[in-house]
XYZ file of C-alpha atoms in Angstrom:
709
model
C -98.214 110.556 197.984
C -94.585 109.964 199.040
C -93.857 113.028 201.315
C -93.563 116.749 201.046
C -92.179 120.109 202.204
C -94.510 123.127 202.577
C -93.935 124.118 198.933
C -92.843 120.864 197.155
C -94.601 117.540 197.335
C -94.007 114.281 195.568
C -97.055 112.305 194.306
C -97.111 108.848 192.669
C -99.008 107.968 189.553
C -98.230 104.262 189.264
C -94.582 103.916 188.278
C -94.149 107.656 187.926
C -93.121 110.326 190.544
C -94.596 113.761 190.132
C -92.673 116.592 191.740
C -95.189 119.310 192.297
C -94.273 122.827 193.377
C -96.732 125.347 194.876
C -95.049 128.605 195.879
C -97.470 131.445 195.059
C -97.716 133.888 193.460
C -95.254 132.892 190.720
C -93.304 129.924 192.021
C -89.963 131.769 192.509
C -87.077 129.372 193.137
C -86.300 130.650 196.598
C -84.377 128.815 199.373
C -87.501 126.900 200.548
C -88.300 125.686 197.074
C -84.707 124.579 196.555
C -84.765 122.652 199.870
C -88.001 121.006 198.825
C -86.650 120.093 195.394
C -83.543 118.624 197.010
C -85.739 116.582 199.455
C -87.854 115.333 196.525
C -84.672 114.424 194.603
C -83.321 112.438 197.585
C -86.638 110.476 197.802
C -86.658 109.633 194.158
C -82.968 108.495 194.238
C -83.795 106.204 197.175
C -86.929 104.750 195.506
C -86.524 101.410 193.713
C -89.682 101.454 191.631
C -89.807 104.936 190.061
C -89.530 104.659 186.312
C -89.921 108.358 185.323
C -90.363 111.798 186.864
C -92.567 114.781 185.891
C -91.641 118.221 187.270
C -94.537 120.703 187.309
C -95.861 123.759 189.192
C -99.346 124.636 190.315
C -100.881 128.128 190.036
C -100.406 130.689 187.245
C -96.952 129.581 185.960
C -94.049 127.190 186.004
C -90.998 128.626 187.877
C -90.854 132.268 186.986
C -87.206 132.493 187.892
C -84.665 132.650 190.678
C -85.174 134.744 193.778
C -83.788 138.177 192.827
C -83.984 139.107 196.531
C -80.929 136.812 197.137
C -78.738 138.922 194.757
C -77.305 141.040 197.529
C -76.493 138.088 199.818
C -73.905 135.327 199.558
C -73.707 133.652 196.096
C -76.214 130.796 195.606
C -74.998 129.608 192.126
C -73.243 126.533 193.411
C -76.434 125.394 195.221
C -78.476 125.799 191.997
C -75.770 123.938 190.052
C -75.612 120.948 192.343
C -79.417 120.758 192.552
C -80.015 120.948 188.830
C -77.120 118.572 188.094
C -78.839 116.136 190.545
C -82.044 116.025 188.466
C -80.042 115.772 185.277
C -78.091 112.789 186.705
C -81.205 110.772 187.576
C -81.176 107.335 185.915
C -84.811 107.586 184.794
C -86.310 110.065 182.342
C -87.301 113.487 183.759
C -89.915 115.629 181.984
C -90.416 119.331 182.727
C -94.041 120.302 182.214
C -94.301 124.103 181.723
C -96.942 126.720 181.515
C -97.279 130.529 182.067
C -94.195 132.649 181.978
C -90.928 130.642 182.284
C -88.004 132.999 182.840
C -84.341 132.855 183.822
C -83.824 130.162 186.483
C -87.196 128.714 185.674
C -86.107 127.891 182.023
C -82.672 126.723 183.380
C -84.124 123.975 185.619
C -86.140 122.803 182.622
C -82.965 122.642 180.586
C -81.467 120.325 183.224
C -84.508 117.993 182.826
C -84.218 115.377 180.020
C -87.371 116.343 178.096
C -89.591 119.423 178.020
C -93.248 119.859 177.224
C -95.315 123.023 177.475
C -98.900 124.207 177.380
C -99.752 126.249 174.284
C -99.154 129.923 174.826
C -96.310 129.420 177.379
C -93.623 132.131 177.155
C -89.903 131.643 177.698
C -87.089 133.964 178.192
C -83.592 134.650 179.570
C -83.904 138.305 180.707
C -80.753 138.312 182.880
C -78.711 140.818 180.809
C -81.367 143.440 181.476
C -80.438 143.132 185.143
C -76.799 143.426 184.442
C -75.991 139.676 184.950
C -75.905 136.539 182.762
C -77.901 133.265 183.187
C -76.133 131.686 186.203
C -77.833 128.338 186.761
C -76.559 126.474 183.649
C -78.299 128.478 180.883
C -75.115 129.556 179.116
C -73.885 125.925 178.980
C -77.035 123.920 178.357
C -78.963 126.089 175.961
C -76.186 126.164 173.346
C -75.841 122.421 173.557
C -79.581 122.087 172.875
C -80.226 124.708 170.184
C -76.766 125.850 169.074
C -74.683 128.826 170.202
C -76.106 131.324 167.760
C -79.761 130.762 168.722
C -78.897 130.574 172.415
C -77.094 133.885 172.197
C -80.044 135.385 170.316
C -82.249 134.527 173.311
C -79.698 135.648 175.910
C -78.392 138.864 174.318
C -81.734 140.216 173.053
C -83.587 139.056 176.273
C -86.676 138.851 174.053
C -89.156 136.184 175.171
C -90.443 133.508 172.737
C -93.581 131.410 172.828
C -93.952 127.686 172.966
C -94.237 127.202 169.179
C -90.950 129.136 168.690
C -89.453 127.052 171.488
C -90.451 123.884 169.641
C -89.041 125.241 166.413
C -85.704 126.098 168.100
C -85.592 122.695 169.724
C -85.759 123.161 173.475
C -89.431 122.151 173.560
C -90.291 118.545 172.664
C -94.111 118.800 172.602
C -96.851 121.361 172.969
C -99.640 120.009 175.164
C -103.181 120.974 174.154
C -105.648 120.367 177.030
C -104.574 119.370 180.566
C -100.824 119.819 181.060
C -100.389 117.308 183.832
C -102.220 114.530 181.983
C -100.349 115.427 178.770
C -96.944 115.342 180.433
C -97.717 111.929 181.984
C -98.905 110.592 178.665
C -95.704 111.918 177.032
C -93.452 110.316 179.681
C -95.208 106.935 179.464
C -94.762 107.051 175.678
C -91.006 107.673 176.172
C -90.630 104.762 178.627
C -92.640 102.466 176.383
C -90.287 103.379 173.458
C -87.362 102.476 175.697
C -86.122 106.118 175.885
C -84.062 106.766 179.008
C -82.463 109.938 180.248
C -81.353 112.436 177.509
C -78.872 114.648 179.389
C -78.256 118.135 177.972
C -74.851 118.244 179.591
C -73.688 115.210 177.595
C -74.430 116.887 174.227
C -71.978 119.054 172.316
C -72.550 122.486 170.803
C -73.094 122.106 166.999
C -69.945 123.504 165.377
C -71.822 125.317 162.606
C -73.619 127.476 165.239
C -70.413 128.500 166.898
C -68.115 130.006 164.322
C -65.859 132.986 165.088
C -68.032 135.162 162.800
C -71.175 134.252 164.761
C -69.630 135.216 168.083
C -68.304 138.471 166.617
C -71.768 139.298 165.223
C -73.245 138.668 168.654
C -70.604 140.899 170.356
C -71.564 143.666 167.941
C -75.222 143.176 168.705
C -74.440 143.303 172.451
C -72.538 146.525 172.035
C -75.338 148.026 169.975
C -78.174 147.032 172.339
C -76.389 147.750 175.599
C -74.117 150.706 175.295
C -72.152 151.478 178.509
C -72.974 147.946 179.738
C -70.890 144.776 180.021
C -73.229 141.821 180.895
C -74.226 140.969 177.326
C -70.511 140.953 176.319
C -69.794 138.584 179.233
C -72.663 136.309 178.056
C -71.041 135.923 174.663
C -67.771 134.946 176.254
C -69.388 132.431 178.545
C -71.453 130.791 175.763
C -68.256 130.638 173.719
C -66.716 128.755 176.627
C -69.419 126.058 176.205
C -67.729 125.146 172.844
C -64.232 124.650 174.377
C -64.671 123.601 178.015
C -65.938 120.274 179.496
C -69.515 120.757 180.786
C -68.761 120.879 184.460
C -65.821 123.272 183.978
C -68.116 125.443 181.850
C -70.751 125.605 184.623
C -68.025 126.674 187.147
C -66.829 129.358 184.705
C -70.410 130.631 184.407
C -70.686 130.807 188.198
C -67.479 132.824 188.410
C -68.596 135.281 185.696
C -72.157 135.782 186.969
C -70.843 136.632 190.444
C -68.432 139.165 188.893
C -71.442 140.752 187.086
C -73.462 140.993 190.312
C -70.773 143.230 191.757
C -71.020 145.707 188.860
C -72.733 149.100 189.093
C -74.929 148.173 186.129
C -76.304 145.147 187.915
C -76.760 146.948 191.266
C -78.474 149.923 189.506
C -80.859 147.653 187.550
C -81.701 145.569 190.620
C -82.229 148.745 192.653
C -84.839 149.978 190.133
C -86.474 146.474 190.055
C -87.093 146.526 193.784
C -87.878 150.270 193.786
C -90.756 149.664 191.430
C -92.197 147.087 193.844
C -91.822 149.381 196.749
C -93.815 152.330 195.290
C -97.154 150.937 196.357
C -96.161 150.795 199.977
C -97.381 153.992 201.554
C -96.108 154.710 205.120
C -98.926 155.921 207.384
C -101.751 154.557 205.271
C -103.395 151.987 207.496
C -104.139 148.480 206.244
C -107.734 149.028 207.302
C -108.177 151.624 204.502
C -109.765 149.785 201.660
C -109.947 150.886 197.972
C -113.336 151.694 196.491
C -114.371 149.328 193.631
C -113.716 150.818 190.144
C -116.104 149.335 187.615
C -116.498 152.260 185.222
C -114.559 155.383 184.312
C -114.873 158.675 182.500
C -112.144 160.639 180.666
C -112.662 164.320 179.742
C -110.747 165.439 176.643
C -110.534 163.222 173.592
C -107.008 164.355 172.588
C -103.930 162.100 172.375
C -103.640 161.894 176.139
C -107.370 161.400 176.847
C -107.643 158.665 174.152
C -104.516 156.912 175.553
C -106.032 156.933 179.010
C -109.268 155.538 177.658
C -107.331 152.688 176.045
C -105.667 151.897 179.401
C -109.085 151.346 180.991
C -110.430 149.330 178.094
C -107.305 147.105 178.202
C -108.107 146.551 181.852
C -111.673 145.493 181.070
C -113.164 148.572 182.648
C -116.007 150.486 180.877
C -114.989 153.989 180.011
C -116.817 157.030 178.602
C -114.685 159.572 176.540
C -116.101 163.040 176.720
C -115.206 166.106 174.586
C -116.514 169.599 174.067
C -117.496 169.137 170.445
C -118.489 166.463 168.008
C -115.477 166.984 165.810
C -112.956 166.534 168.657
C -114.833 163.407 169.810
C -114.967 161.845 166.332
C -111.213 162.510 165.839
C -110.401 161.053 169.368
C -112.397 157.834 168.754
C -110.761 157.462 165.245
C -107.343 157.778 166.947
C -108.326 155.099 169.513
C -109.461 152.822 166.686
C -106.219 153.453 164.773
C -104.110 152.556 167.846
C -105.893 149.274 168.306
C -105.718 148.496 164.528
C -101.944 148.976 164.497
C -101.761 146.436 167.337
C -103.861 144.032 165.224
C -101.656 144.701 162.231
C -98.500 143.966 164.250
C -99.957 140.704 165.630
C -100.169 142.053 169.150
C -103.940 141.752 169.374
C -106.615 139.698 167.578
C -109.426 141.429 165.661
C -111.863 139.899 168.179
C -109.950 141.397 171.128
C -109.896 144.783 169.463
C -113.672 144.613 169.026
C -114.176 143.665 172.746
C -112.021 146.545 173.839
C -113.569 149.099 171.510
C -116.936 148.044 172.812
C -115.870 149.155 176.358
C -115.269 152.709 175.144
C -118.286 154.887 174.661
C -118.299 158.598 173.809
C -120.473 161.579 174.786
C -120.692 165.360 174.680
C -122.674 165.513 177.902
C -121.320 165.395 181.491
C -124.550 163.628 182.440
C -122.976 160.517 180.802
C -120.501 160.459 183.745
C -123.109 160.195 186.518
C -122.331 156.599 187.288
C -118.502 156.637 186.802
C -116.424 155.491 189.753
C -113.409 157.471 188.570
C -113.265 160.490 186.259
C -110.016 161.737 184.811
C -109.782 165.237 183.334
C -107.145 165.360 180.486
C -107.580 168.752 178.804
C -104.772 171.260 178.091
C -102.995 173.102 180.893
C -105.365 175.954 181.710
C -106.288 176.491 185.428
C -109.573 178.341 184.461
C -110.661 175.514 182.203
C -109.779 172.775 184.671
C -111.677 174.596 187.501
C -114.827 174.901 185.314
C -114.612 171.193 184.542
C -114.268 170.228 188.192
C -117.153 172.449 189.213
C -119.233 170.584 186.577
C -118.019 167.278 187.927
C -118.934 168.293 191.402
C -122.491 168.698 190.089
C -122.842 165.455 188.167
C -120.497 162.864 189.703
C -121.936 160.361 192.195
C -120.780 160.665 195.866
C -117.473 158.839 196.395
C -116.389 159.050 192.716
C -112.664 159.756 192.441
C -112.160 163.057 190.599
C -108.687 163.118 189.061
C -106.694 165.595 187.015
C -103.952 164.672 184.507
C -102.229 168.020 184.950
C -98.441 167.924 184.818
C -97.719 171.247 186.497
C -100.826 173.056 187.818
C -101.653 173.430 191.558
C -104.166 170.645 192.304
C -105.149 172.367 195.559
C -106.695 175.155 193.489
C -108.435 172.665 191.234
C -109.849 170.884 194.299
C -111.165 174.232 195.544
C -113.676 174.204 192.635
C -115.503 171.328 194.293
C -117.236 170.707 197.601
C -115.521 167.341 197.885
C -111.724 168.084 197.915
C -111.248 164.735 199.712
C -112.055 162.957 196.404
C -109.695 165.081 194.215
C -106.283 163.688 193.263
C -103.728 164.018 190.520
C -103.314 161.098 188.120
C -100.432 162.281 185.846
C -100.002 159.885 182.946
C -97.072 159.990 180.566
C -97.458 160.156 176.753
C -98.322 157.793 175.087
C -100.529 156.979 178.031
C -101.406 153.436 176.770
C -97.558 152.629 176.510
C -95.651 154.467 179.219
C -95.673 152.562 182.567
C -95.356 155.623 184.994
C -98.278 157.142 186.817
C -97.584 160.025 189.197
C -100.342 160.066 191.831
C -100.457 163.477 193.433
C -102.168 163.921 196.770
C -103.368 167.316 197.982
C -103.349 168.211 201.721
C -107.091 167.224 201.735
C -107.060 164.052 199.568
C -108.510 161.269 201.740
C -106.513 158.074 202.464
C -109.330 156.098 200.819
C -108.945 158.029 197.572
C -105.134 157.517 197.710
C -105.558 153.812 198.278
C -108.166 153.508 195.458
C -105.886 155.136 192.864
C -102.740 153.322 193.964
C -104.665 149.985 193.662
C -106.209 151.063 190.376
C -102.760 151.359 188.842
C -102.398 147.592 188.876
C -105.195 146.698 186.394
C -104.121 149.730 184.344
C -100.618 148.166 184.245
C -98.937 151.317 185.651
C -96.242 151.820 188.176
C -97.714 154.374 190.596
C -95.502 156.848 192.545
C -97.127 159.030 195.155
C -96.079 162.690 195.357
C -97.188 165.908 197.068
C -98.377 168.968 195.230
C -95.638 171.347 194.021
C -94.789 172.836 190.602
C -94.042 169.850 188.297
C -94.403 167.312 191.044
C -91.394 164.920 190.920
C -90.559 164.319 187.259
C -91.196 167.584 185.587
C -89.835 169.583 188.426
C -86.510 167.708 188.081
C -86.591 168.112 184.345
C -86.785 171.895 184.628
C -83.067 172.360 185.386
C -81.967 169.451 183.182
C -83.643 170.947 180.141
C -82.813 174.529 181.144
C -79.132 173.842 180.813
C -79.565 172.059 177.401
C -81.373 175.062 176.103
C -78.873 177.460 177.528
C -75.965 175.613 175.888
C -77.445 175.862 172.419
C -77.667 179.583 173.061
C -74.035 179.530 174.046
C -73.109 177.987 170.697
C -73.461 174.202 171.078
C -75.456 172.529 168.424
C -78.622 170.512 169.329
C -76.963 167.410 167.955
C -73.895 167.941 170.262
C -76.108 168.221 173.349
C -78.452 165.349 172.509
C -75.632 163.009 171.426
C -73.757 163.516 174.671
C -76.934 162.595 176.627
C -77.861 159.675 174.466
C -74.346 158.210 174.539
C -74.391 158.514 178.354
C -77.615 156.515 178.317
C -80.715 158.677 178.164
C -83.344 157.102 175.813
C -83.561 160.393 173.782
C -81.761 163.677 174.011
C -83.864 166.353 175.602
C -84.059 168.725 172.677
C -85.266 165.865 170.444
C -87.843 165.159 173.169
C -89.172 168.688 172.875
C -89.360 168.306 169.115
C -91.412 165.124 169.566
C -93.707 166.574 172.259
C -94.178 169.849 170.429
C -92.270 173.039 171.205
C -95.519 174.879 171.643
C -96.373 172.603 174.612
C -93.220 173.699 176.511
C -93.744 177.318 175.538
C -97.421 177.268 176.817
C -96.352 175.661 180.112
C -93.677 178.237 180.644
C -95.934 181.118 179.821
C -98.656 179.775 182.140
C -96.296 179.282 185.002
C -94.055 182.373 184.550
C -94.374 183.213 188.269
C -92.717 179.921 189.208
C -89.389 180.725 187.505
C -86.298 182.838 188.383
C -85.933 186.279 186.813
C -83.495 185.025 184.095
C -84.006 186.656 180.716
C -82.415 183.664 178.934
C -84.710 181.066 180.715
C -85.914 178.499 178.101
C -85.420 181.132 175.392
C -84.212 178.541 172.890
C -87.776 177.150 172.894
C -89.377 180.640 172.619
C -87.038 181.626 169.727
C -87.891 178.517 167.686
C -91.637 178.946 168.504
C -91.596 182.658 167.487
C -90.129 181.478 164.141
C -93.092 178.983 163.736
C -91.025 175.912 164.419
C -93.141 173.423 166.437
C -91.011 170.282 166.145
C -92.056 166.992 164.443
C -95.615 168.188 164.018
C -94.651 170.669 161.304
C -91.349 169.204 160.299
C -89.055 171.770 161.909
C -87.945 172.417 165.488
C -84.379 172.049 166.854
C -83.968 169.651 163.921
C -85.580 169.265 160.484
C -87.832 166.301 159.703
C -88.978 164.662 156.464
C -92.640 163.700 156.065
C -93.323 160.263 157.465
C -89.824 160.000 158.934
C -88.759 160.569 162.512
C -85.090 160.764 161.636
C -83.495 164.049 162.806
C -81.623 166.226 160.274
C -79.368 169.058 161.444
C -80.877 172.367 160.259
C -78.667 175.506 159.833
C -81.856 177.601 159.893
C -82.630 176.498 163.446
C -78.973 177.214 164.504
C -79.137 180.704 162.944
C -82.417 181.460 164.891
C -80.757 180.343 168.109
C -77.655 182.330 167.504
C -79.743 185.461 166.786
C -81.698 185.099 170.040
C -78.414 184.591 171.912
C -77.077 187.833 170.397
C -80.221 189.702 171.511
C -79.858 188.357 175.033
C -76.092 188.916 175.055
C -75.472 185.257 176.075
C -71.625 184.704 176.229
C -70.477 182.067 173.774
C -68.288 179.111 174.938
C -66.903 175.778 173.901
C -68.629 172.723 175.328
C -66.850 169.464 176.035
C -68.893 166.265 176.391
C -68.201 166.249 180.091
C -69.504 169.774 180.531
C -72.704 168.978 178.668
C -73.298 165.940 180.886
C -72.483 167.776 184.145
C -74.574 170.842 183.316
C -77.654 168.750 182.404
C -77.292 165.993 185.026
C -76.128 167.900 188.102
C -79.213 170.120 188.323
C -81.334 166.994 187.835
C -79.687 165.123 190.694
C -79.577 168.201 192.871
C -83.307 168.859 192.465
C -84.081 165.164 193.262
C -82.327 165.692 196.670
C -84.199 168.889 197.176
C -87.477 167.115 196.440
C -86.525 164.312 198.919
C -85.580 166.853 201.627
C -88.885 168.662 201.215
C -90.920 165.441 201.448
C -92.484 165.861 198.036
C -91.466 162.212 197.338
C -91.841 159.543 199.959
C -88.424 158.077 199.433
C -85.346 158.357 197.206
C -86.166 155.156 195.325
C -89.523 156.622 194.263
C -87.584 159.451 192.469
C -85.469 156.848 190.746
C -88.651 154.988 189.538
C -90.175 158.216 188.177
C -87.098 158.874 185.980
C -86.453 155.273 184.966
C -90.107 154.518 184.115
C -91.171 157.997 182.711
C -88.228 159.866 181.425
C -85.822 157.415 179.770
C -83.145 157.555 182.519
C -81.025 154.369 182.040
C -82.187 151.655 184.429
C -78.589 150.319 184.647
C -77.560 153.608 186.216
C -80.196 153.073 188.942
C -82.107 156.391 188.661
C -80.972 159.883 189.674
C -80.471 159.406 193.499
C -78.704 156.061 192.965
C -76.488 157.672 190.316
C -75.739 160.582 192.600
C -74.268 158.132 195.085
C -72.467 156.242 192.327
C -70.532 159.382 191.328
C -70.224 160.474 194.969
C -72.412 163.103 196.734
C -69.236 165.032 197.432
C -68.492 165.086 193.684
C -72.034 166.358 192.937
C -71.716 169.048 195.638
C -68.360 170.212 194.309
C -69.789 170.279 190.752
C -72.749 172.449 191.802
C -70.359 174.831 193.475
C -68.049 174.885 190.467
C -70.861 175.991 188.091
C -72.165 178.376 190.719
C -68.786 180.127 190.588
C -68.952 180.320 186.799
C -72.636 181.180 186.257
C -73.734 182.638 189.535
C -76.052 181.369 192.285
C -79.479 181.791 190.560
C -79.544 178.171 189.172
C -76.702 176.479 190.951
C -77.540 176.474 194.686
C -76.885 173.010 196.216
C -79.886 171.394 197.746
C -79.820 171.716 201.582
C -80.146 167.917 201.858
C -77.049 167.473 199.543
C -74.951 169.804 201.787
C -76.211 168.046 204.941
C -75.421 164.524 203.638
C -71.839 165.470 202.585
C -71.158 167.437 205.828
C -72.491 164.583 208.049
C -70.939 161.817 205.902
C -74.286 160.078 205.511
C -75.651 157.971 202.674
C -79.124 158.673 201.417
C -80.417 155.409 202.962
C -78.804 156.228 206.320
C -80.482 159.607 206.316
C -83.876 158.023 205.383
C -83.556 155.504 208.275
C -82.862 158.396 210.619
C -85.968 160.133 209.286
C -88.087 157.056 209.828
C -86.710 156.719 213.365
C -87.522 160.329 214.279
C -91.001 159.992 212.807
C -91.877 157.213 215.159
């Protein structure tokens, strides 16, 4: 061995130097790694007998990327540039040996090496535009020189990862190593040296002209606009890759640095980075002692074999946890298991899963009609429809059969979990686990604690989220918890506006163009209008005495329109097609209900639609924060970004409220209160307090933490 830092060491294998990085868990290129790589570079430059270099990482992956935690500090791009240029300038061949998930800066350092080999199954990507930035460590200048501007932009603009075989086909991987990566990379390097191959510097190549025509750049600009409405980073990426065709290499690198640092100052980047860190933060529960350990979860039970129950069962099977699916009758159970099989088969058909893996996962899911089958389950999740009586009956039965210490969870989206817990003699084990549909796809899990849920139960469920591949957010019990409670006012205004004469298309288009994944009325059609109607009937006591409240849903439901499931809701649908068609019949039904309710008609600008839907949403988020239903503002942002299609580049509702200005939000709430009255438009006490005291949300949170000590 030559010498080493804590995270980077240099070993000798005869005439070769191996630069080995060990910075668990994912070999992030942080300041310590960069210092170690610089030290290793200096040693190699000073050595007289090194004839080749292999760069490799220990652990689960090659460099996973740059340290995103440095985004908010002083720019580091120049440091990356000089370090990577140093490896590229070495006078002996340098081979990057890659495995795992090689993203962003991890791929960029490999591009600065002269040759690249990878273990089979390695995945590569440049996801920067999803964080509102562009590759900033040479990726926009080196990748087009290696594989052409068109293919480089395809990687950068779509941000879709590719595997090693695709990387080989594109031309940025020289060899796929079967077997031991280190040994394979050494063999590859020795063969290069024997063949007299020296450094092959990417920076000395030129971008193939056929890959960089004006038409290609225009097509990529159009793709960037289509994939990222309201955002700029992908457009910047096209400009900077185009610069690689006209500027000398070093000048191109400096231009890339300038543009990436501009991107970092944008709201889209700050919003996306905020959500990225907020998702990491959700598992940190203030007041939950480190000494509290999770109970082991080796088996699970799910009650209710409908769409939600089946999706939850799939989550457990995907995590390698045995799960029993229970239903009240044979027909429901058979249908549920058939749906699970169909979900897995579609993954096999799309190449997402092998037939062998499907068989293994299906083997983990058993079915039963008897609660006795759940006696040994470590966690049991009830996922039946929203009926308090039914849920209490189920929990009384679980109290009888479940083993001591089993977690008893309900998937309710609105009902009072305190009342559900009352049906058992072990309320300390009862908790909410609110999955989002489809449960096997959506990443959000609202974890709802009652006043009696034990710390051990909370820890168990928050930890269980990891193998289930969910982002858990802890909430307290209230109507709708965090997400659905905030949706109440957002959707209320959308429904109110179609009674006032706006078309469903007008409302949904305004929301989608602003950035929501799907307009709210289209969401109701997808979920089933009957679902919303049933929730509002069951919870009538929770709502203000407003005769027009959610009456658009009720009017369509009364006319037998249930949404996509029967081809007609706010829109009309063709069999086997999810496209939305405007339907004069739906509009006539809404107009008739508006007439019965004497709802005044008005014209709706796009701005009014956005303000009337978004302001109640943002306002309710601040009310929830003020009441302590959510632990922190960033948790509210995660709920909406991960579960409700709120655009990540806008940072979530509380981040967005500060983007537009809390004073603007308060003035907007008061403006609509003057027009429509105070019933739905009272500003949240916390919003008023923040504006009056001139505080940001984070300043207020810091004060709360201080006073809690």
